[in-house]
């Protein structure tokens, strides 16, 4: 089975990549800055406090030993303790990851219609004013930083048409409706950012497919325009968009950092920003590793899907 | 080419030739170039004609909204937001362009050498670059800034280095693919047989033939650099107040968006229009050079 071997090779490469990522993260955060204890406590810290923190972090061991210890912890699911709250990092991470997974799922749900509907309209009304108009809209949205888009949506749905809350705070006591209200604006921001890339691609694919022989054939058979578009053209045009969708998943990992911060949504991305501000090293390291894991995983899925969908790539 | 030189064009014919060339460029290129020129002129001359200083307080009633005197309103410290946007223009553009340029130089050299040499150097470098690309770029930028420490935070040079760090691996990947293609050509084989060093082959054979790829790549990355710089400023990891960087201004004025939305929309418009201009320019440039480009530097 050459295909299995190909997939296995890709998985192996991904593991190597993640190992190098862990080396980079550890090196950048714990070796390069010199004395980590001074970095965390500041220049005014007493020698006793510094010594205590060094002992707590195991900073007196040589760097390679510390790296192996840290990596061993990661692999066995032990991310260490937060320096700020002394709670286990896994306890801090778990609810944040849960919130971000919910948010991402909601964003993907909004993403599908936001991609397919405009692309269909553009393809049907090709080179008409509607098509050009939507092209300009997607170009502007593409050029708009996500924090600006988030702020504009906030302004629209909180100030102009006050239907949604400005701050998306949720916790374990929130019910489903609270969650839905809190997540709508951040999810909509993420969905729009992801959709603009996919719309531009899907429009071009649809137009290419609509010009192809089998669509002509379907038209000549006398099928309705609607049936030709939805049953014959759309499924074929969607295939290349799948790759973009997997890459959009990879975007989400970075995108949530800004968007969650704008709406104060207690997810994984705002945890990263907060822990960076507090210099909570174990939490930073854990979040960055997880971000890289999701990113590598999404790219792996995109690659494997591309190979499965296009047999010509299998020999490469 | 030799014909053009032999003709020794007069001023008139040179002008009309440029006009002809201009007429053949894609519309997106022309619109993008015009938007870019406006931004560049504002960046270069802005500090001369901006109505107020960028940290000058008491220019008007704080939070008084848009007026003829204060088109983008007045922030809570009484500073004129329009003047701040104008003063910030050259900061945003300089940081973005120099960061992207540094990333291009490092990325192009590494990528071209890696693609030409192959072997263990290529393998090792590819794994390293792959790992750097696997960290979402904003996350990579943030941990690089965290690693640089508090003494350097808010330093413009740090922001330039971070933009370069984020872009170099991505540019190197493109340059490597180009080099692997060019390396199969006969003139490269000839140069190698002449006994030229890898460095000289890269400089004289690979680089000139990869110019098109690298130019489009530069424009594409430069288009996203203002967003990266702005995002860092917005999250509080970029430049420090009172620097009139646009992302930072949006973040500062955001809390009072209910009272004076224009203080957020003003810098937002400046940032978005710069990126739209760069994106249109890139798309047009790619079409002129006969390449396809997918906008959005994800």
XYZ file of C-alpha atoms in Angstrom:
614
model
C 0.000 0.000 0.000
C 2.050 2.956 -1.230
C -0.590 5.369 0.008
C -0.312 4.122 3.566
C 3.434 4.480 3.410
C 3.029 8.048 2.118
C 0.683 8.942 4.965
C 2.969 7.286 7.520
C 5.905 9.274 6.149
C 3.944 12.509 6.467
C 3.015 11.682 10.064
C 6.638 10.918 10.902
C 7.748 14.249 9.398
C 5.090 16.056 11.435
C 6.427 14.464 14.622
C 9.969 15.587 13.745
C 8.646 19.104 13.086
C 6.902 19.177 16.464
C 10.082 18.030 18.207
C 11.995 20.897 16.590
C 9.188 23.276 17.583
C 9.583 22.132 21.185
C 13.337 22.746 20.967
C 12.752 26.242 19.548
C 10.168 27.143 22.182
C 12.298 25.889 25.032
C 15.397 27.580 23.656
C 13.657 30.883 22.991
C 11.872 31.079 26.326
C 14.241 29.412 28.789
C 17.774 29.455 27.377
C 18.163 32.592 25.235
C 16.938 35.155 27.795
C 19.839 34.326 30.136
C 18.661 34.131 33.714
C 14.981 33.238 33.570
C 14.444 33.934 37.263
C 15.542 37.581 36.896
C 13.397 37.827 33.765
C 10.316 36.683 35.654
C 10.817 38.548 38.916
C 12.412 41.705 37.512
C 15.671 43.427 38.348
C 14.658 44.470 41.830
C 14.150 40.918 43.115
C 16.119 39.873 46.185
C 18.786 37.167 45.728
C 16.813 34.899 48.062
C 13.654 35.164 45.993
C 15.655 34.517 42.816
C 17.287 31.452 44.369
C 13.903 30.129 45.499
C 12.419 30.515 42.037
C 15.469 28.897 40.424
C 15.095 25.917 42.711
C 11.368 25.728 42.004
C 11.883 25.828 38.227
C 14.895 23.517 38.417
C 16.998 26.218 36.776
C 20.166 25.015 38.462
C 20.235 21.933 36.219
C 22.003 22.143 32.843
C 19.756 23.243 29.945
C 19.678 19.897 28.033
C 18.584 18.072 31.175
C 15.863 20.649 31.818
C 14.674 20.306 28.216
C 14.408 16.521 28.466
C 12.578 16.818 31.757
C 10.130 19.334 30.274
C 9.616 17.245 27.131
C 9.034 14.118 29.201
C 6.383 16.030 31.147
C 4.679 17.186 27.942
C 4.550 13.640 26.554
C 3.016 12.262 29.739
C 0.441 15.080 29.836
C 2.103 16.891 32.740
C 2.550 20.538 31.764
C 3.855 21.608 35.172
C 2.464 24.287 37.473
C 1.538 27.879 36.776
C 4.049 30.302 38.300
C 1.294 32.795 39.026
C -1.456 30.697 40.581
C 0.501 27.497 41.401
C -2.324 25.475 39.863
C -1.484 22.637 37.471
C -1.329 23.991 33.898
C -3.678 21.248 32.689
C -6.395 22.514 35.063
C -6.002 26.043 33.690
C -5.879 24.895 30.073
C -8.816 22.466 30.035
C -11.723 24.960 30.364
C -9.978 27.426 28.005
C -9.520 24.777 25.326
C -13.144 23.699 25.775
C -14.306 27.299 25.240
C -12.126 27.737 22.159
C -13.268 24.448 20.621
C -16.892 25.562 21.092
C -16.079 28.941 19.541
C -14.267 27.346 16.592
C -17.132 24.929 15.947
C -19.595 27.834 15.931
C -17.287 29.814 13.626
C -17.101 26.877 11.195
C -20.878 26.590 11.201
C -21.162 30.252 10.178
C -18.251 29.878 7.756
C -19.994 27.406 5.432
C -22.944 29.580 4.331
C -20.745 32.692 4.354
C -18.498 30.961 1.818
C -20.972 29.123 -0.403
C -23.714 31.731 -0.776
C -21.579 34.692 -1.968
C -19.508 32.444 -4.244
C -22.648 31.016 -5.855
C -24.095 34.489 -6.383
C -20.832 35.675 -7.937
C -20.571 32.653 -10.220
C -24.173 32.952 -11.442
C -23.910 36.701 -12.012
C -20.396 36.533 -13.409
C -18.937 39.889 -14.544
C -22.127 41.696 -13.583
C -22.200 44.527 -11.025
C -23.084 42.097 -8.195
C -19.992 40.019 -8.943
C -17.704 43.058 -9.057
C -19.282 44.489 -5.925
C -18.774 41.292 -3.952
C -15.189 41.065 -5.255
C -14.497 44.517 -3.864
C -16.137 43.609 -0.553
C -14.045 40.436 -0.199
C -10.870 42.333 -1.136
C -11.544 44.982 1.505
C -12.381 42.350 4.131
C -9.255 40.429 3.147
C -7.197 43.548 3.757
C -8.808 44.348 7.067
C -6.868 43.235 10.155
C -8.927 40.850 12.289
C -8.752 43.133 15.321
C -10.215 45.966 13.235
C -12.964 43.751 11.801
C -13.779 42.563 15.334
C -13.950 46.162 16.566
C -16.213 47.183 13.668
C -18.582 44.255 14.292
C -18.603 45.147 17.960
C -19.485 48.719 17.074
C -22.263 47.589 14.717
C -23.963 44.996 16.928
C -23.382 46.560 20.301
C -23.651 50.301 19.653
C -25.643 50.812 16.444
C -28.001 47.837 16.770
C -27.664 46.829 20.418
C -28.525 43.134 20.284
C -25.345 41.495 21.569
C -23.101 41.928 24.617
C -19.789 43.786 24.199
C -17.893 41.489 26.532
C -18.107 37.758 26.038
C -17.520 36.504 29.560
C -18.711 32.974 30.185
C -17.907 30.451 32.911
C -19.155 27.061 34.095
C -22.379 28.605 35.397
C -23.361 30.012 31.984
C -26.193 28.229 30.210
C -26.361 27.485 26.488
C -28.082 30.780 25.668
C -25.372 32.787 27.473
C -22.738 30.910 25.521
C -24.512 31.512 22.230
C -24.854 35.241 22.865
C -21.271 35.527 24.051
C -19.818 33.579 21.162
C -21.741 35.122 18.271
C -19.526 38.159 17.656
C -16.142 36.441 18.026
C -17.382 33.486 15.955
C -18.735 35.813 13.262
C -15.379 37.632 13.086
C -13.450 34.390 12.692
C -15.981 33.061 10.167
C -15.747 36.189 7.996
C -11.932 36.179 8.031
C -11.903 32.515 6.998
C -14.702 32.900 4.462
C -13.155 35.731 2.419
C -10.232 33.505 1.415
C -12.506 30.625 0.520
C -15.078 32.777 -1.344
C -12.491 34.125 -3.777
C -11.238 30.636 -4.492
C -14.659 28.984 -4.730
C -15.880 31.670 -7.144
C -12.976 31.008 -9.539
C -13.423 27.235 -9.231
C -17.174 27.464 -9.847
C -16.667 29.545 -12.970
C -14.082 27.093 -14.262
C -16.414 24.157 -13.616
C -19.415 25.925 -15.163
C -17.407 26.239 -18.399
C -16.504 22.542 -18.447
C -17.924 19.981 -20.838
C -19.880 17.919 -18.356
C -21.768 20.957 -17.132
C -22.556 21.868 -20.763
C -23.736 18.296 -21.205
C -25.977 18.505 -18.164
C -27.461 21.745 -19.502
C -28.013 20.225 -22.922
C -29.804 17.261 -21.320
C -32.341 19.855 -20.235
C -31.692 19.779 -16.500
C -32.824 22.848 -14.611
C -30.213 25.537 -14.000
C -30.636 25.037 -10.283
C -29.975 21.305 -10.490
C -26.951 21.809 -12.738
C -25.481 24.336 -10.335
C -26.132 22.548 -7.055
C -25.726 18.902 -8.077
C -23.135 19.056 -10.839
C -21.049 22.206 -10.506
C -20.899 22.906 -6.759
C -19.622 19.502 -5.518
C -16.773 19.558 -8.021
C -15.860 23.153 -7.282
C -15.844 22.445 -3.541
C -13.030 19.875 -3.711
C -10.136 22.358 -4.082
C -11.758 24.523 -1.401
C -11.355 21.691 1.112
C -7.649 22.377 1.197
C -8.293 26.033 2.008
C -10.701 24.948 4.716
C -8.038 22.812 6.396
C -5.634 25.755 6.173
C -8.352 27.945 7.675
C -8.348 25.624 10.668
C -4.649 26.408 10.961
C -5.463 30.142 10.754
C -7.961 29.743 13.600
C -5.180 28.782 16.013
C -3.536 32.179 15.553
C -6.760 34.076 14.852
C -8.295 33.263 18.214
C -5.415 35.070 19.934
C -6.540 38.487 18.699
C -10.278 37.881 18.436
C -10.699 36.397 21.905
C -8.708 39.288 23.332
C -10.957 41.860 21.631
C -14.111 40.319 23.098
C -12.515 39.216 26.406
C -13.639 35.686 25.610
C -12.026 33.299 28.100
C -10.475 30.908 25.602
C -7.124 29.529 24.686
C -5.932 32.590 22.732
C -6.607 35.123 25.464
C -4.894 32.728 27.899
C -1.745 32.944 25.773
C -1.775 36.762 25.761
C -2.476 36.925 29.498
C 0.256 34.441 30.375
C 2.717 36.344 28.156
C 1.921 39.521 30.056
C 2.386 37.712 33.385
C 5.482 35.847 32.086
C 3.947 32.582 33.248
C 6.422 30.341 31.384
C 4.835 26.889 31.882
C 1.465 28.174 30.630
C 3.066 29.973 27.643
C 5.022 26.873 26.660
C 1.996 24.612 26.912
C -0.258 26.920 24.865
C 2.338 27.432 22.124
C 2.968 23.677 21.878
C -0.757 23.015 21.559
C -1.085 25.754 18.920
C 1.750 24.163 16.925
C 0.190 20.711 17.346
C -3.147 21.882 15.922
C -1.394 23.770 13.112
C 0.716 20.762 12.106
C -2.321 18.491 12.416
C -4.426 20.746 10.163
C -1.691 20.848 7.536
C -1.312 17.077 7.721
C -5.046 16.663 7.106
C -4.881 19.126 4.189
C -1.986 17.193 2.621
C -3.502 13.766 3.087
C -6.887 14.976 1.827
C -5.197 16.426 -1.255
C -3.506 13.090 -1.947
C -6.700 11.118 -1.409
C -8.716 13.418 -3.652
C -6.136 13.659 -6.404
C -4.595 10.293 -7.337
C -1.955 12.033 -9.474
C -0.211 13.281 -6.324
C 0.219 9.733 -4.989
C 3.319 8.975 -6.975
C 5.113 12.125 -5.846
C 16.856 45.356 -25.656
C 19.718 46.339 -27.970
C 17.190 47.943 -30.327
C 15.955 50.195 -27.573
C 19.435 51.401 -26.793
C 20.308 51.962 -30.438
C 17.215 54.082 -31.002
C 18.443 56.630 -28.433
C 14.916 57.736 -27.589
C 14.117 61.408 -27.307
C 12.334 62.731 -24.260
C 9.060 62.793 -26.094
C 9.129 59.185 -27.263
C 10.272 57.954 -23.870
C 7.288 59.656 -22.311
C 4.835 58.196 -24.780
C 6.380 54.773 -24.313
C 5.779 54.980 -20.585
C 2.233 56.083 -21.265
C 1.785 53.059 -23.507
C 3.207 50.761 -20.821
C 0.920 52.324 -18.220
C -2.052 51.684 -20.478
C -1.203 47.990 -20.632
C -1.013 47.472 -16.877
C -3.952 45.782 -15.124
C -6.474 48.076 -13.498
C -5.818 46.635 -10.036
C -2.140 47.586 -10.396
C -3.009 51.188 -11.278
C -5.535 51.664 -8.469
C -3.166 50.005 -6.003
C -0.271 52.180 -7.109
C -2.320 55.371 -6.730
C -3.429 54.381 -3.200
C 0.161 53.502 -2.325
C 1.475 56.807 -3.696
C -1.006 58.751 -1.581
C 0.152 56.834 1.488
C 3.817 57.352 0.626
C 3.327 61.097 0.091
C 1.510 61.397 3.421
C 4.259 59.378 5.114
C 7.037 61.520 3.611
C 5.494 64.957 4.005
C 2.918 64.443 6.792
C 5.002 65.730 9.710
C 5.384 69.045 7.791
C 1.688 69.811 7.422
C -0.077 67.823 10.141
C -2.215 70.361 12.049
C -0.973 69.272 15.497
C 1.870 67.302 17.055
C 1.356 63.580 17.671
C 1.476 63.934 21.456
C 0.155 67.499 21.656
C -2.668 67.646 24.186
C -5.423 70.187 24.543
C -6.012 70.550 20.801
C -9.769 70.467 21.300
C -12.516 69.216 23.569
C -11.711 65.572 24.410
C -14.060 63.055 22.752
C -15.860 65.832 20.849
C -16.281 63.748 17.682
C -15.610 64.582 14.056
C -15.535 68.205 12.926
C -13.826 70.227 10.156
C -11.036 71.073 12.528
C -10.686 67.510 13.813
C -11.773 65.147 10.990
C -10.984 62.027 13.053
C -12.072 63.536 16.358
C -10.158 64.152 19.567
C -9.076 61.355 21.921
C -9.544 61.256 25.688
C -6.232 63.063 26.239
C -7.289 65.920 23.954
C -4.984 64.890 21.104
C -6.062 65.395 17.490
C -6.495 61.871 16.057
C -6.075 62.966 12.420
C -2.661 64.474 13.199
C -1.698 61.311 15.029
C -2.732 59.157 12.053
C -0.677 61.368 9.708
C 2.364 61.301 12.002
C 2.042 57.531 12.368
C 2.040 56.900 8.633
C 5.805 56.844 8.123
C 6.267 54.718 11.247
C 3.900 52.014 10.024
C 5.293 52.057 6.481
C 8.963 52.135 7.509
C 8.588 49.314 10.039
C 6.606 47.174 7.592
C 8.903 47.687 4.625
C 12.187 47.309 6.496
C 10.965 44.209 8.334
C 9.767 42.623 5.096
C 12.987 43.620 3.281
C 15.137 42.044 5.977
C 12.993 38.911 5.874
C 13.326 38.859 2.076
C 17.134 39.100 2.142
C 17.550 36.410 4.805
C 14.825 34.195 3.347
C 16.056 34.527 -0.246
C 19.692 33.744 0.589
C 18.763 30.740 2.755
C 16.111 29.458 0.341
C 18.189 29.823 -2.840
C 21.280 28.205 -1.293
C 19.173 25.444 0.218
C 17.453 24.667 -3.080
C 20.709 24.759 -5.051
C 22.924 22.801 -2.640
C 20.400 20.178 -1.507
C 21.792 17.417 0.673
C 22.101 17.611 4.441
C 22.169 21.430 4.530
C 18.841 21.555 2.701
C 17.341 18.809 4.862
C 18.349 20.399 8.126
C 17.258 23.872 7.081
C 13.918 22.607 5.771
C 13.092 20.940 9.086
C 13.980 24.122 10.955
C 11.949 26.374 8.646
C 9.042 23.937 8.687
C 9.050 24.110 12.489
C 9.101 27.931 12.450
C 6.196 27.995 9.995
C 4.264 25.550 12.219
C 3.997 28.129 14.972
C 1.119 30.465 14.021
C 2.864 33.683 12.931
C 1.287 35.930 15.544
C 2.178 33.423 18.265
C 5.758 33.243 16.954
C 5.972 37.036 16.959
C 4.630 37.208 20.505
C 7.044 34.647 21.981
C 9.970 36.272 20.159
C 9.060 39.573 21.815
C 8.623 37.846 25.175
C 12.061 36.296 24.768
C 13.675 39.650 23.981
C 12.693 40.842 27.425
C 11.412 44.060 28.959
C 14.500 46.160 28.138
C 13.813 45.853 24.411
C 10.011 45.912 24.438
C 8.582 48.837 22.533
C 11.799 49.174 20.538
C 11.091 49.706 16.810
C 14.145 47.609 15.888
C 12.656 44.660 17.768
C 9.446 45.013 15.738
C 11.466 45.031 12.489
C 13.389 41.921 13.580
C 10.171 40.145 14.535
C 8.529 40.892 11.169
C 11.671 39.545 9.478
C 11.674 36.446 11.679
C 8.054 35.694 10.799
C 8.526 36.202 7.050
C 12.012 34.783 6.387
C 10.964 31.097 6.674
C 7.936 31.609 4.409
C 9.975 33.501 1.806
C 12.755 30.906 2.034
C 10.253 28.183 1.140
C 9.267 30.026 -2.048
C 12.889 30.847 -2.931
C 13.895 27.209 -2.436
C 11.222 25.976 -4.824
C 12.363 28.561 -7.399
C 16.033 27.621 -6.963
C 15.319 23.900 -7.394
C 13.654 24.698 -10.702
C 16.379 27.069 -11.915
C 19.167 24.709 -10.802
C 18.180 22.216 -13.512
C 18.896 24.724 -16.312
C 21.993 24.378 -18.476
C 23.504 27.754 -17.584
C 23.628 26.732 -13.927
C 25.335 23.465 -14.831
C 27.822 25.412 -16.932
C 28.529 27.781 -14.056
C 29.048 24.872 -11.703
C 31.406 23.146 -14.164
C 33.334 26.415 -14.449
C 34.113 25.810 -10.806
C 32.087 28.708 -9.398
C 31.288 28.586 -5.706
C 27.737 28.045 -4.492
C 27.601 31.626 -3.272
C 28.603 33.002 -6.638
C 26.187 30.717 -8.514
C 23.440 31.947 -6.227
C 24.328 35.591 -6.704
C 24.919 35.538 -10.463
C 22.628 32.783 -11.766
C 19.873 31.972 -9.279
C 19.089 35.409 -7.888
C 18.592 37.221 -11.219
C 16.317 34.444 -12.472
C 14.264 34.303 -9.294
C 13.636 38.078 -9.245
C 10.029 37.742 -10.398
C 9.121 35.194 -7.721
C 10.867 37.200 -5.027
C 9.326 40.505 -6.115
C 5.781 39.138 -5.896
C 6.618 37.429 -2.612
C 7.971 40.706 -1.229
C 4.873 42.651 -2.264
C 2.582 39.965 -0.844
C 4.361 39.901 2.521
C 4.717 43.684 2.672
C 0.948 43.861 2.232
C 0.397 41.934 5.409
C 3.202 43.504 7.449
C 1.168 46.584 8.534
C -1.450 44.185 9.911
C 1.187 42.267 11.854
C 2.721 45.477 13.227
C -0.775 46.740 14.066
C -1.784 43.465 15.737
C 1.304 43.572 17.949
C 0.570 47.191 18.878
C -3.092 46.347 19.476
C -2.216 43.525 21.882
C 0.275 45.730 23.725
C 3.397 43.938 22.495
C 4.478 46.382 19.797
C 5.449 50.015 20.054
C 4.784 51.944 23.238
C 2.474 54.909 23.790
C 2.519 57.757 22.871
C 3.850 56.469 19.519
C 1.099 57.109 16.959
C 1.164 53.563 15.567
C -2.281 52.779 14.123
C -2.918 49.423 15.836
C -1.957 50.940 19.163
C -4.265 53.920 18.534
C -7.185 51.626 17.702
C -6.580 49.763 20.941
C -6.308 53.014 22.959
C -9.488 54.547 21.559
C -11.510 51.330 21.487
C -12.771 51.636 25.061
C -14.555 54.874 24.127
C -15.912 53.705 20.772
C -19.464 54.216 22.051
C -18.857 57.953 22.486
C -16.550 58.730 19.545
C -16.445 55.905 17.003
C -14.522 58.145 14.570
C -11.365 57.960 16.715
C -11.280 54.210 15.962
C -12.589 54.372 12.400
C -9.966 56.988 11.394
C -6.846 54.930 12.107
C -8.761 51.831 10.954
C -9.452 53.463 7.587
C -5.786 54.422 7.237
C -4.628 50.879 7.997
C -7.218 49.132 5.830
C -6.658 51.453 2.845
C -2.882 50.915 3.007
C -3.361 47.149 2.965
C -5.984 47.328 0.186
C -3.519 49.403 -1.874
C -0.678 46.951 -1.280
C -2.914 43.964 -2.099
C -4.190 45.496 -5.348
C -0.635 46.432 -6.295
C 0.554 42.876 -5.573
C -2.229 41.298 -7.610
C -1.473 43.603 -10.534
C 2.282 43.091 -10.265
C 1.812 39.317 -10.248
C -0.318 39.569 -13.387
C 2.288 41.743 -15.133
C 5.015 39.223 -14.272
C 2.807 36.372 -15.446
C 2.352 34.764 -12.065
C -0.634 33.855 -9.980
C -0.832 34.989 -6.413
C -3.285 34.082 -3.699
C -3.797 37.158 -1.582
C -3.755 36.901 2.166
C -0.486 35.842 3.727
C -1.795 33.065 5.929
